[in-house]
Structures are given as structure tokens and as C-alpha cells.
Amino acid sequence: ETQLRQVLREGALASGGGLDVNEAARLLLAVIEGRIAQFARSDFRLSPIEGWEQQWALLRPALFRV
């Protein structure tokens, strides 16, 4: 989470965006942990990146106001 916050903070500073870095990092970490849990529950058959492009298309505008 600390690393995510740092990367997000640097991005927010570079873009001048008003991103809530702490909440964005918490959300991304929850998504990552959830995908790993799904992978483990599927007995490692369901790829953790399956469907990621579509899911990122939903998350990205909400996080980064693009």
C-alpha cells in the first residue's frame, strides 16, 4: 500500500490532479487482493488478469478523472 501511495502521489503531482492518494491506494490494493483471492479459490485455474482490461477501463476514469 505504501508503494502504491508513493506512485500515485508522484503521478498526482506531475499531473496536478486532485487525487485522494490514500483512498486510491486502498482501493487498488483491495482490487489486487481480491483478484489474488479469486485466483486461489479457483484452484489457480482462473487467471488473475482475466478481464483486467475491461475492469481497468471502469476503474481508471474514476481514479484519475481522464
Tab-separated table of C-alpha atoms in Angstrom:
chain	number	residue	atom	x	y	z
A	1	GLU	CA	0.000	0.000	0.000
A	2	THR	CA	2.873	2.340	0.784
A	3	GLN	CA	4.410	1.789	-2.632
A	4	LEU	CA	1.069	2.367	-4.344
A	5	ARG	CA	0.615	5.614	-2.407
A	6	GLN	CA	4.061	6.809	-3.451
A	7	VAL	CA	3.470	6.081	-7.135
A	8	LEU	CA	0.030	7.677	-7.041
A	9	ARG	CA	1.375	10.726	-5.190
A	10	GLU	CA	4.093	11.211	-7.815
A	11	GLY	CA	1.529	10.895	-10.594
A	12	ALA	CA	-0.830	13.346	-8.931
A	13	LEU	CA	1.962	15.883	-8.502
A	14	ALA	CA	3.058	15.527	-12.124
A	15	SER	CA	-0.465	15.919	-13.477
A	16	GLY	CA	-1.676	18.493	-10.986
A	17	GLY	CA	-4.645	16.244	-10.241
A	18	GLY	CA	-6.666	16.310	-7.056
A	19	LEU	CA	-6.465	12.575	-6.444
A	20	ASP	CA	-7.072	11.320	-2.904
A	21	VAL	CA	-3.911	9.233	-2.872
A	22	ASN	CA	-4.675	7.287	0.303
A	23	GLU	CA	-8.139	6.202	-0.813
A	24	ALA	CA	-6.943	5.378	-4.329
A	25	ALA	CA	-4.155	3.188	-2.936
A	26	ARG	CA	-6.587	1.411	-0.608
A	27	LEU	CA	-8.995	0.758	-3.485
A	28	LEU	CA	-6.280	-0.572	-5.799
A	29	LEU	CA	-4.908	-2.804	-3.058
A	30	ALA	CA	-8.395	-4.192	-2.397
A	31	VAL	CA	-8.800	-4.954	-6.106
A	32	ILE	CA	-5.407	-6.661	-6.267
A	33	GLU	CA	-6.043	-8.712	-3.133
A	34	GLY	CA	-9.483	-9.675	-4.409
A	35	ARG	CA	-8.117	-10.877	-7.724
A	36	ILE	CA	-5.452	-12.943	-5.953
A	37	ALA	CA	-8.112	-14.449	-3.686
A	38	GLN	CA	-10.255	-15.344	-6.704
A	39	PHE	CA	-7.231	-16.989	-8.295
A	40	ALA	CA	-6.591	-19.076	-5.177
A	41	ARG	CA	-10.294	-20.014	-4.756
A	42	SER	CA	-10.392	-21.228	-8.359
A	43	ASP	CA	-7.581	-23.679	-7.536
A	44	PHE	CA	-5.306	-21.469	-9.644
A	45	ARG	CA	-7.289	-22.016	-12.839
A	46	LEU	CA	-8.781	-18.528	-13.255
A	47	SER	CA	-6.063	-16.129	-14.356
A	48	PRO	CA	-5.760	-13.051	-12.132
A	49	ILE	CA	-5.515	-10.880	-15.255
A	50	GLU	CA	-8.579	-12.309	-16.989
A	51	GLY	CA	-10.934	-9.451	-17.804
A	52	TRP	CA	-8.483	-6.865	-16.449
A	53	GLU	CA	-8.676	-4.561	-19.483
A	54	GLN	CA	-12.432	-4.165	-19.113
A	55	GLN	CA	-12.221	-3.728	-15.345
A	56	TRP	CA	-9.404	-1.180	-15.614
A	57	ALA	CA	-11.495	0.746	-18.155
A	58	LEU	CA	-14.094	1.125	-15.372
A	59	LEU	CA	-11.665	1.967	-12.577
A	60	ARG	CA	-9.309	4.311	-14.380
A	61	PRO	CA	-11.700	7.206	-15.070
A	62	ALA	CA	-12.991	7.107	-11.503
A	63	LEU	CA	-9.494	7.225	-10.048
A	64	PHE	CA	-7.752	9.574	-12.446
A	65	ARG	CA	-10.522	11.710	-13.955
A	66	VAL	CA	-9.500	11.003	-17.548
